[in-house]
Each structure stands twice: as C-alpha cells, then as structure tokens.
Amino acid sequence: MAFSEALAYILVATALIAAGPTTAQLSPTFYDARCPNLSSIVEDVVRQALLTDARAGAKLIRFHFHDCFVNGCDGSVLLTDSVEDNIDSEQNAAGNQGIQGENIVNDIKTAVENACPNLVSCADILAIASNSAVVLAGGRGWEVQLGRRDSREANRSGAVSNLPSPFEPLANLTVKFANVGLNSTDLVALSGAHTFGRSRCIFFSRRLTNFSGSGLPDPTLEPAYRETLIEACPAGGDNNRINLDPTTPDEFDKNYFTNLQANRGLLTSDQVLFSTDGADTIEIVNRFAASQEAFFDGFGASMIKMGNIRPLTGTDGEIRLTCTRVNPLPAVADM
Ligand code: HEM
Ligand SMILES: *[C@@H]1O[C@H](CO)[C@@H](O)[C@H](O)[C@H]1NC(C)=O
Ligand SMILES: *[C@@H]1O[C@H](CO)[C@@H](O)[C@H](O)[C@H]1NC(C)=O
Ligand SMILES: *[C@@H]1O[C@H](CO)[C@@H](O)[C@H](O)[C@H]1NC(C)=O
Ligand SMILES: *[C@@H]1O[C@H](CO)[C@@H](O)[C@H](O)[C@H]1NC(C)=O
Ligand SMILES: *[C@@H]1O[C@H](CO)[C@@H](O)[C@H](O)[C@H]1NC(C)=O
C-alpha cells in the first residue's frame, strides 16, 4: 500500500473510532417541526386496537424488543418473506414464531402516512407505540428517542442467535443482553414487560410435571399456581395463551416482580431472575417489587437504552412506505 493510501486509511479509521460504534443520533424532538402530533396519532391507533384486542400493546412492545435485538432497531423484524427483494424474514426464526401485531403496526403506519407522508420510519413507529402501550396500560412513559431509519435487509440467522429463549438459564440471558450492551439491571427491568400479554403453553409446559426429565415439577414453581397452569394447558392445549402476569394480566405494574418473589413466574426465563442462587438479579427484582416508582424509572431508562441499539440514522437505510416491505428501487432511467 502506498504511503498516501496508508495515511488515508489511518485517517478514516481514526474518524470511525472517534465516531464510536454506537453513537446514535437520536433525539426526542426529531419529528417535532414536521409532524407535531405524531405521538398522539400513534397513541390513538393503539387505543383503538385495544378496544378489540387486549394484547395490542403487548404485541407492539414485543415487536420493538425483537427488532432491536437483531441488527439494531431498524424495523428489520417487520419485513416479510420476499424472493424479489431477497428477504428471508426474521419472523421465520424460532424466537419469532407466531409473533403477532404486524396488522396493528400497519394500521399505525397508515395513520402516520396520512398525516405526515414519507417521513416516519417503521423502526420509530415501534418505539413510539411501545411507549403508548405502556401508558395506556397504566404505566409511565419515557422520553422516546427518535430518528431511526429502516433497513433494506432482514437477518434471520441473527434472530436465531440473538433472541433469548424462554428455556434458557440466567447465564445465557445475561450473555445475550450483554451482547447488545444491556446489563443485569436492564435484563430485569425489561423482563418487567411480562407484566402484560400472554404466553402459549408450549413455552412453559415442561416445567409442570417432568422438569428436565426429573419426573418432578420445576421446584421453583409454586404448587397452587402450577395446578392452575396444568388445568389451563391440557393435552392438545399447546397453543393456549396464558397470562404472563397472573395477578393483573393487562396492567402495566410491578406485580411481575412480586409474582417472582412468590415463585409465580410463568417462564423459566422469568423465574431464574429471582431463583438463581447468588444471582445479582435477585436484589434488582426485590427493588422493583418494593417500589413501582423504581420499576417505572428503571423501565424507562432501559427502554431508552434498548432503543439506542445500533439504529440506522442520517442517510443510512430508508423510510419505508410499507412496514412489511423494502421500498421499490427507482426504475433505472434511460441515460
Ligand atoms: C428476557 C428474555 C425474554 C424471553 C426469553 C421472552 C420470551 C417470551 C415468550 C416465549 C413469550 C410468549 C410468546 C408466545 O406465546 O408466542 C413472550 C411474550 C411477551 N414478551 Fe417476552 N421474553 C423476554 C423478554 C422480553 C422483553 C425484554 C420484552 C419487552 C421489553 C418482552 C415483551 C413481551 C410481551 C409484552 C409478551 C406478550 C406478547 C403477547 O401477548 O402477544 N419480553 N416473551
Ligand atoms: C394536533 O392535535 C390537536 C389535538 O389533538 C389538534 O387540535 C390539532 O389540530 C392537530 N394538529 C395537526 C397539525 O394535525
Ligand atoms: C446477522 O446477525 C448476526 C448476529 O448478530 C451478525 O453477526 C451478522 O453480522 C448479521 N448479518 C448481517 C448481514 O447483518
Ligand atoms: C445456554 O448457552 C449454552 C452455551 O451457548 C448452550 O450450549 C445451551 O444450549 C444454552 N441453553 C439453553 C437452554 O438454550
Ligand atoms: C446497568 O447500567 C446502568 C446505566 O445504563 C447503571 O445505572 C446500572 O447500575 C448498571 N447495572 C449493573 C448491574 O451494572
Ligand atoms: C420424565 O422425562 C424423562 C426424560 O424425558 C423420561 O425418561 C421419564 O420417563 C419421564 N418421567 C415421567 C414420570 O413421565
């Protein structure tokens, strides 16, 4: 390599290092001048959806989480299979199987496009809708950071490797969160989203009678709660949907954490936060169980952190016209 090339290389590399790998250029006022009513437009659609679907908000925040954990918060999870566009959907990965709520995202996108055409990314719609979901369920919102752009790619294998599984022990969950820059406090706070929504029986039925081939139930599952789960998940009921929070199923509150203290976490990945010997997550569960304010503070801070995972900004990516598809490329002009 010639000296001048080497110098150019060093200058570029230095500039990249100075910019840092995760310097997101997001801002809470990103759309204020051009779409002042954006958050209320989104909230109105989520409110409408909740009238006929108690899980609408839960579905939306789960989508945002699954978006951010794969190639950053770039709307990649929303893309559906397309041979033409070379999209092998992330929704085909086991961790996304049966994910629901894309119809609600599309309804929000339509309302947003009607008011503010060609401006707001699908990745940002998921971030705003997550905040609406929490507020409408009785939780407290946060200062949503905006300015993400949408990817032109999906990463199915990334979804397979990055999304946590409900069967995993704490050590695995910790690694998967750490891989995207989230620590134990974030893991516990964000798991608190399981204060609403449902899980199908297949994701916890192995805990009920013969856990890990022991012939016995999971010892960290409270017996009376276990009985109700056995009844709710009879043979053939693998796809029955059970409240993640048996105490206040549709409210955004701290009961997820008090449930864990009583061995009433639904998934293995929930209960391990409290029941893993010596874990640093135990005291965090206790802190959130003791104070809803502490949980709401922690949840908002961790949602902002999660929302900052490797967004596309500036001129990277695009503003999708339809959340399920990349934009058509402009026709090649005659030259
Ligand atoms: C810590 C690792 C996590 C694991 C292993 C996990 C796993 C799961 C599973 C298996 C379900 C049930 C899916 C189904 O039945 O189709 C579920 C539902 C849900 N998850 Fe998680 N999750 C985790 C963290 C999170 C986070 C960080 C959020 C959001 C911030 C979240 C939000 C939700 C919501 C709201 C639902 C209910 C969705 C609905 O009713 O459709 N989860 N999760
Ligand atoms: C924004 O919403 C307010 C109240 O919801 C309404 O009065 C106002 O006309 C809206 N502005 C625009 C530009 O749509
Ligand atoms: C897909 O995700 C994996 C895991 O995060 C990552 O290593 C890989 O670079 C991603 N691939 C693309 C093409 O973005
Ligand atoms: C936990 O992670 C280890 C190491 O990556 C892996 O071998 C194991 O299968 C994971 N456990 C579960 C239940 O997924
Ligand atoms: C996690 O990171 C936050 C800052 O983002 C920090 O306040 C908190 O103490 C950290 N938690 C742990 C367990 O390191
Ligand atoms: C529990 O599972 C193990 C391993 O899958 C199996 O060998 C055993 O027969 C099962 N026990 C009962 C009581 O079903």
Coordinates of C-alpha atoms and ligand atoms in Angstrom, one line a residue:
M1 CA 0.0 0.0 0.0
A2 CA 1.3 3.4 -0.9
F3 CA 2.1 5.9 1.9
S4 CA -0.8 8.2 0.9
E5 CA -3.2 5.3 0.9
A6 CA -2.0 4.1 4.3
L7 CA -2.4 7.7 5.6
A8 CA -5.9 7.9 4.2
Y9 CA -6.7 4.5 5.8
I10 CA -5.5 5.7 9.1
L11 CA -7.4 9.0 8.9
V12 CA -10.6 7.1 8.0
A13 CA -10.1 4.5 10.7
T14 CA -9.4 7.3 13.3
A15 CA -12.6 9.1 12.3
L16 CA -14.6 5.9 12.7
I17 CA -13.1 5.2 16.1
A18 CA -13.8 8.8 17.2
A19 CA -17.4 8.4 16.0
G20 CA -17.6 5.3 18.1
P21 CA -19.6 2.2 17.2
T22 CA -22.9 3.1 18.9
T23 CA -23.1 6.9 18.7
A24 CA -26.8 7.1 17.9
Q25 CA -28.0 10.5 16.7
L26 CA -31.5 10.0 18.1
S27 CA -33.5 12.9 19.7
P28 CA -36.9 13.2 21.4
T29 CA -37.7 16.2 19.2
F30 CA -36.7 14.7 15.8
Y31 CA -40.2 15.0 14.2
D32 CA -41.5 18.0 16.2
A33 CA -41.2 20.5 13.5
R34 CA -42.5 18.3 10.7
C35 CA -45.1 16.1 12.5
P36 CA -46.0 17.8 15.8
N37 CA -48.9 15.4 16.5
L38 CA -47.0 12.2 15.8
S39 CA -47.2 10.6 19.2
S40 CA -50.9 11.3 19.6
I41 CA -51.6 9.9 16.2
V42 CA -49.8 6.7 17.2
E43 CA -51.4 6.5 20.6
D44 CA -54.9 6.9 19.1
V45 CA -54.4 3.9 16.8
V46 CA -53.1 1.8 19.7
R47 CA -56.1 2.9 21.9
Q48 CA -58.4 1.9 19.1
A49 CA -56.7 -1.5 18.7
L50 CA -57.0 -2.1 22.5
L51 CA -60.8 -1.9 22.2
T52 CA -60.9 -5.2 20.4
D53 CA -57.6 -6.8 21.4
A54 CA -56.4 -6.6 25.0
R55 CA -53.0 -7.7 23.9
A56 CA -52.5 -5.0 21.3
G57 CA -49.9 -3.1 23.4
A58 CA -48.1 -6.2 24.5
K59 CA -47.7 -7.3 20.9
L60 CA -46.2 -3.9 19.9
I61 CA -43.6 -3.7 22.6
R62 CA -42.5 -7.3 22.0
F63 CA -42.0 -6.3 18.3
H64 CA -39.8 -3.4 19.3
F65 CA -37.7 -5.7 21.5
H66 CA -37.3 -8.3 18.8
D67 CA -36.4 -5.6 16.3
C68 CA -33.7 -4.0 18.5
F69 CA -32.0 -7.3 19.3
V70 CA -31.3 -8.2 15.7
N71 CA -29.2 -5.7 13.7
G72 CA -30.3 -2.9 16.0
C73 CA -33.6 -1.0 16.0
D74 CA -34.1 -0.8 12.2
G75 CA -37.5 -2.3 11.5
S76 CA -35.9 -5.5 10.2
V77 CA -38.2 -7.8 12.1
L78 CA -41.2 -6.3 10.3
L79 CA -40.1 -7.4 6.8
T80 CA -42.0 -10.4 5.5
D81 CA -40.6 -13.0 3.0
S82 CA -39.9 -11.7 -0.4
V83 CA -38.0 -13.6 -3.1
E84 CA -38.0 -10.4 -5.3
D85 CA -36.4 -8.3 -2.5
N86 CA -34.2 -11.1 -1.2
I87 CA -35.9 -11.1 2.2
D88 CA -35.8 -14.2 4.3
S89 CA -38.0 -12.9 7.1
E90 CA -36.7 -12.8 10.7
Q91 CA -40.2 -14.0 11.5
N92 CA -39.2 -17.4 10.3
A93 CA -36.7 -17.8 13.2
A94 CA -37.9 -19.9 16.2
G95 CA -37.7 -17.0 18.6
N96 CA -40.3 -15.1 16.4
Q97 CA -42.5 -17.9 15.5
G98 CA -46.2 -16.9 15.7
I99 CA -45.3 -13.3 16.6
Q100 CA -48.4 -11.2 16.3
G101 CA -49.3 -7.5 15.9
E102 CA -48.0 -6.6 12.4
N103 CA -51.6 -5.7 11.4
I104 CA -51.6 -3.1 14.2
V105 CA -48.2 -1.7 13.0
N106 CA -49.6 -1.4 9.5
D107 CA -52.7 0.5 10.8
I108 CA -50.4 2.9 12.7
K109 CA -48.2 3.4 9.6
T110 CA -51.3 4.2 7.5
A111 CA -52.5 6.8 10.0
V112 CA -49.0 8.3 10.2
E113 CA -48.6 8.4 6.4
N114 CA -51.9 10.2 6.1
A115 CA -50.8 12.9 8.4
C116 CA -47.0 13.1 7.7
P117 CA -46.2 11.3 4.4
N118 CA -42.8 9.8 3.7
L119 CA -41.3 10.9 7.0
V120 CA -41.5 8.5 9.9
S121 CA -39.7 5.2 9.9
C122 CA -41.3 1.9 10.9
A123 CA -38.5 1.4 13.5
D124 CA -39.6 4.7 15.1
I125 CA -43.2 3.7 15.0
L126 CA -42.3 0.6 17.1
A127 CA -40.5 2.8 19.6
I128 CA -43.4 5.3 19.9
A129 CA -46.1 2.6 20.0
S130 CA -44.2 0.8 22.9
N131 CA -44.4 4.0 24.9
S132 CA -48.2 4.3 24.1
A133 CA -48.7 0.7 25.0
V134 CA -47.2 1.2 28.5
V135 CA -49.0 4.4 29.1
L136 CA -52.4 3.0 28.0
A137 CA -51.9 0.0 30.3
G138 CA -51.4 2.3 33.4
G139 CA -47.6 2.5 33.3
R140 CA -45.4 5.6 33.0
G141 CA -44.0 6.8 29.7
W142 CA -40.4 7.9 28.9
E143 CA -38.8 10.4 26.6
V144 CA -38.8 8.4 23.4
Q145 CA -35.7 8.9 21.3
L146 CA -36.4 9.2 17.5
G147 CA -34.7 9.5 14.2
R148 CA -34.2 5.8 13.3
R149 CA -34.3 4.7 9.7
D150 CA -35.5 1.4 8.3
S151 CA -33.2 -1.4 7.0
R152 CA -33.4 -2.8 3.5
E153 CA -32.4 -6.3 4.9
A154 CA -33.6 -8.9 7.3
N155 CA -31.2 -11.2 9.3
R156 CA -32.9 -14.5 10.0
S157 CA -29.8 -16.2 11.4
G158 CA -29.2 -13.2 13.6
A159 CA -32.7 -13.6 15.0
V160 CA -31.9 -17.3 15.7
S161 CA -28.7 -16.5 17.6
N162 CA -29.7 -13.2 19.3
L163 CA -33.2 -13.6 20.6
P164 CA -33.4 -15.1 24.1
S165 CA -35.3 -18.4 24.6
P166 CA -37.8 -18.9 27.4
F167 CA -35.9 -22.1 28.4
E168 CA -32.6 -20.5 29.0
P169 CA -30.8 -20.2 32.3
L170 CA -29.8 -16.8 33.7
A171 CA -26.2 -17.1 32.5
N172 CA -27.4 -17.4 28.9
L173 CA -29.9 -14.5 29.2
T174 CA -27.2 -12.3 30.7
V175 CA -24.8 -13.0 27.7
K176 CA -27.5 -12.3 25.1
F177 CA -28.3 -8.9 26.7
A178 CA -24.7 -8.1 27.2
N179 CA -24.1 -8.8 23.5
V180 CA -26.3 -5.8 22.7
G181 CA -24.9 -3.6 25.5
L182 CA -27.6 -4.3 28.2
N183 CA -26.7 -5.3 31.7
S184 CA -28.4 -7.1 34.6
T185 CA -30.4 -4.1 35.6
D186 CA -31.7 -3.8 32.0
L187 CA -32.5 -7.5 31.8
V188 CA -34.6 -7.4 35.0
A189 CA -36.3 -4.1 34.2
L190 CA -37.2 -5.0 30.6
S191 CA -38.4 -8.5 31.6
G192 CA -40.9 -6.5 33.6
A193 CA -42.7 -6.1 30.2
H194 CA -44.1 -9.6 31.1
T195 CA -46.5 -7.7 33.4
F196 CA -48.9 -7.9 30.5
G197 CA -49.6 -10.1 27.5
R198 CA -49.7 -13.9 27.2
S199 CA -47.5 -16.9 26.5
R200 CA -48.5 -20.1 24.8
C201 CA -48.3 -23.3 26.9
I202 CA -45.5 -24.8 24.8
F203 CA -43.1 -22.2 26.3
F204 CA -43.5 -23.4 29.9
S205 CA -45.4 -26.8 30.0
R206 CA -42.1 -28.6 30.5
R207 CA -42.0 -27.0 34.0
L208 CA -45.3 -28.5 35.1
T209 CA -44.8 -32.2 35.7
N210 CA -41.5 -33.6 34.4
F211 CA -38.9 -30.8 34.5
S212 CA -35.6 -31.7 32.8
G213 CA -36.5 -35.4 32.9
S214 CA -36.6 -35.4 36.7
G215 CA -40.1 -36.9 36.9
L216 CA -40.9 -33.9 39.2
P217 CA -42.2 -30.4 38.5
D218 CA -39.8 -27.4 38.5
P219 CA -39.1 -26.8 42.2
T220 CA -39.2 -23.0 41.6
L221 CA -42.9 -23.2 40.6
E222 CA -45.4 -22.5 43.3
P223 CA -47.7 -25.6 43.7
A224 CA -51.1 -23.9 43.6
Y225 CA -50.1 -21.8 40.6
R226 CA -48.8 -24.9 39.0
E227 CA -52.2 -26.6 39.4
T228 CA -53.9 -23.7 37.6
L229 CA -51.4 -24.0 34.8
I230 CA -51.9 -27.7 34.4
E231 CA -55.6 -27.1 34.1
A232 CA -55.1 -24.3 31.6
C233 CA -52.7 -26.4 29.5
P234 CA -54.4 -29.8 28.9
A235 CA -53.1 -32.3 26.4
G236 CA -53.6 -30.7 23.0
G237 CA -53.6 -27.2 24.5
D238 CA -50.0 -26.3 23.5
N239 CA -51.2 -23.1 21.8
N240 CA -53.5 -21.9 24.6
R241 CA -52.5 -18.4 25.7
I242 CA -51.9 -17.9 29.4
N243 CA -51.4 -14.6 31.2
L244 CA -47.7 -13.8 31.8
D245 CA -48.8 -11.9 35.0
P246 CA -51.5 -14.0 36.8
T247 CA -52.2 -11.1 39.2
T248 CA -53.1 -8.2 37.0
P249 CA -52.9 -9.6 33.4
D250 CA -53.4 -6.5 31.4
E251 CA -52.0 -3.8 33.6
F252 CA -48.5 -2.3 33.5
D253 CA -47.4 -2.5 37.1
K254 CA -44.8 -4.1 39.4
N255 CA -46.8 -7.3 40.0
Y256 CA -44.5 -9.2 37.7
F257 CA -41.8 -8.8 40.3
T258 CA -44.0 -9.7 43.3
N259 CA -45.0 -12.8 41.4
L260 CA -41.4 -13.8 41.0
Q261 CA -40.9 -13.5 44.8
A262 CA -43.8 -15.9 45.2
N263 CA -42.5 -18.4 42.6
R264 CA -45.2 -17.3 40.2
G265 CA -43.1 -16.5 37.2
L266 CA -44.5 -18.2 34.1
L267 CA -41.4 -18.9 32.0
T268 CA -38.1 -20.4 33.2
S269 CA -36.5 -17.2 31.8
D270 CA -38.8 -15.2 34.2
Q271 CA -38.3 -17.2 37.4
V272 CA -34.5 -17.5 37.0
L273 CA -34.1 -13.8 37.6
F274 CA -35.2 -14.4 41.2
S275 CA -34.4 -18.1 41.8
T276 CA -30.8 -18.5 40.6
D277 CA -28.6 -18.9 43.6
G278 CA -26.4 -16.0 44.3
A279 CA -27.5 -14.0 41.2
D280 CA -27.1 -10.2 41.1
T281 CA -30.6 -10.0 39.6
I282 CA -32.3 -11.0 42.9
E283 CA -31.8 -7.7 44.6
I284 CA -32.9 -5.9 41.5
V285 CA -36.2 -7.9 41.5
N286 CA -36.6 -7.1 45.1
R287 CA -36.0 -3.4 44.5
F288 CA -38.7 -3.3 41.7
A289 CA -41.1 -5.4 43.7
A290 CA -40.8 -2.9 46.6
S291 CA -41.4 0.2 44.6
Q292 CA -43.4 0.8 41.4
E293 CA -41.7 4.2 41.0
A294 CA -38.3 2.4 41.0
F295 CA -39.6 0.0 38.4
F296 CA -41.0 2.7 36.2
D297 CA -37.8 4.7 36.4
G298 CA -35.7 1.6 35.6
F299 CA -38.1 0.5 32.8
G300 CA -38.0 3.9 31.0
A301 CA -34.2 4.1 31.3
S302 CA -33.7 0.6 29.9
M303 CA -36.2 1.1 27.1
I304 CA -34.2 4.2 26.0
K305 CA -31.0 2.1 26.2
M306 CA -32.6 -0.8 24.2
G307 CA -34.0 1.7 21.7
N308 CA -30.5 3.0 21.1
I309 CA -29.1 -0.3 19.9
R310 CA -27.4 0.4 16.6
P311 CA -30.0 2.5 14.9
L312 CA -29.6 3.5 11.3
T313 CA -29.5 7.3 11.1
G314 CA -28.8 10.1 8.7
T315 CA -28.8 8.9 5.2
D316 CA -28.4 5.2 6.0
G317 CA -31.4 2.9 5.2
E318 CA -34.7 4.4 4.2
I319 CA -38.1 5.5 5.3
R320 CA -40.2 2.5 4.3
L321 CA -43.5 3.3 2.7
T322 CA -44.9 0.0 3.9
C323 CA -43.5 -1.6 7.0
T324 CA -43.6 -5.2 5.7
R325 CA -41.6 -4.4 2.5
V326 CA -38.5 -2.5 1.5
N327 CA -39.2 0.3 -0.9
P328 CA -39.1 -0.4 -4.6
L329 CA -35.9 0.8 -6.2
P330 CA -36.4 3.6 -8.6
A331 CA -36.7 2.4 -12.2
V332 CA -33.4 2.6 -13.9
A333 CA -33.6 5.8 -16.0
D334 CA -32.5 5.9 -19.7
M335 CA -29.1 7.5 -19.8
Ligands
HEM1 C1 -35.6 -12.0 28.9 C2 -35.8 -12.7 27.8 C3 -37.2 -12.9 27.3 C4 -37.7 -14.1 26.9 C5 -37.0 -15.4 26.9 C6 -39.0 -13.8 26.4 C7 -39.9 -14.8 25.9 C8 -41.2 -14.6 25.6 C9 -42.1 -15.7 25.2 C10 -41.7 -17.1 25.0 C11 -43.3 -15.1 25.0 C12 -44.6 -15.8 24.6 C13 -44.7 -15.8 23.1 C14 -45.8 -16.6 22.5 O1 -46.6 -17.3 23.2 O2 -46.0 -16.5 21.3 C15 -43.2 -13.7 25.4 C16 -44.2 -12.8 25.3 C17 -44.1 -11.4 25.5 N1 -42.9 -10.8 25.7 FE1 -41.1 -11.6 26.2 N2 -39.3 -12.5 26.5 C18 -38.2 -11.9 27.0 C19 -38.0 -10.5 27.2 C20 -39.0 -9.6 26.9 C21 -38.7 -8.2 26.8 C22 -37.4 -7.5 27.0 C23 -39.9 -7.6 26.4 C24 -40.2 -6.1 26.1 C25 -39.5 -5.1 26.6 C26 -40.9 -8.6 26.3 C27 -42.2 -8.4 26.0 C28 -43.1 -9.5 25.8 C29 -44.6 -9.2 25.8 C30 -45.3 -7.9 26.0 C31 -45.1 -10.5 25.6 C32 -46.6 -10.8 25.4 C33 -47.0 -10.7 23.9 C34 -48.4 -11.1 23.5 O3 -49.3 -11.2 24.4 O4 -48.6 -11.4 22.3 N3 -40.3 -9.8 26.5 N4 -41.9 -13.4 25.7
LIG2 C1 -52.9 18.1 16.6 O1 -53.8 17.6 17.6 C2 -54.5 18.6 18.2 C3 -55.3 18.0 19.3 O2 -55.3 16.6 19.2 C4 -55.4 19.3 17.2 O3 -56.1 20.3 17.8 C5 -54.5 19.8 16.1 O4 -55.3 20.3 15.0 C6 -53.6 18.8 15.5 N1 -52.7 19.4 14.6 C7 -52.4 18.9 13.4 C8 -51.4 19.6 12.6 O5 -53.0 17.9 13.0
LIG3 C1 -26.7 -11.1 11.4 O1 -26.7 -11.1 12.9 C2 -25.5 -11.7 13.4 C3 -25.7 -11.8 14.9 O2 -25.9 -10.5 15.5 C4 -24.3 -10.8 13.0 O3 -23.1 -11.4 13.5 C5 -24.3 -10.7 11.5 O4 -23.2 -9.9 11.1 C6 -25.6 -10.2 10.9 N1 -25.6 -10.3 9.5 C7 -25.9 -9.2 8.7 C8 -25.8 -9.4 7.2 O5 -26.2 -8.1 9.2
LIG4 C1 -27.1 -21.8 27.1 O1 -25.9 -21.5 26.4 C2 -25.1 -22.6 26.1 C3 -23.8 -22.0 25.6 O2 -24.0 -21.2 24.5 C4 -25.8 -23.5 25.2 O3 -24.9 -24.7 24.9 C5 -27.1 -24.0 25.8 O4 -27.8 -24.8 24.9 C6 -27.9 -22.8 26.2 N1 -29.1 -23.3 27.0 C7 -30.3 -23.3 26.5 C8 -31.4 -23.9 27.4 O5 -30.6 -22.7 25.5
LIG5 C1 -26.5 -1.0 34.2 O1 -26.3 0.2 33.5 C2 -26.9 1.3 34.1 C3 -26.6 2.5 33.2 O2 -27.1 2.3 31.9 C4 -26.4 1.5 35.5 O3 -27.1 2.6 36.1 C5 -26.6 0.3 36.3 O4 -26.0 0.4 37.6 C6 -26.0 -0.9 35.6 N1 -26.3 -2.1 36.4 C7 -25.4 -3.1 36.7 C8 -25.9 -4.3 37.4 O5 -24.3 -3.0 36.4
LIG6 C1 -39.6 -37.7 32.5 O1 -38.8 -37.5 31.4 C2 -37.7 -38.4 31.3 C3 -36.8 -38.0 30.2 O2 -37.5 -37.4 29.1 C4 -38.4 -39.8 31.0 O3 -37.3 -40.8 30.9 C5 -39.2 -40.2 32.2 O4 -39.9 -41.4 31.9 C6 -40.3 -39.1 32.4 N1 -41.0 -39.4 33.7 C7 -42.3 -39.3 33.8 C8 -42.9 -39.6 35.1 O5 -43.0 -39.1 32.8

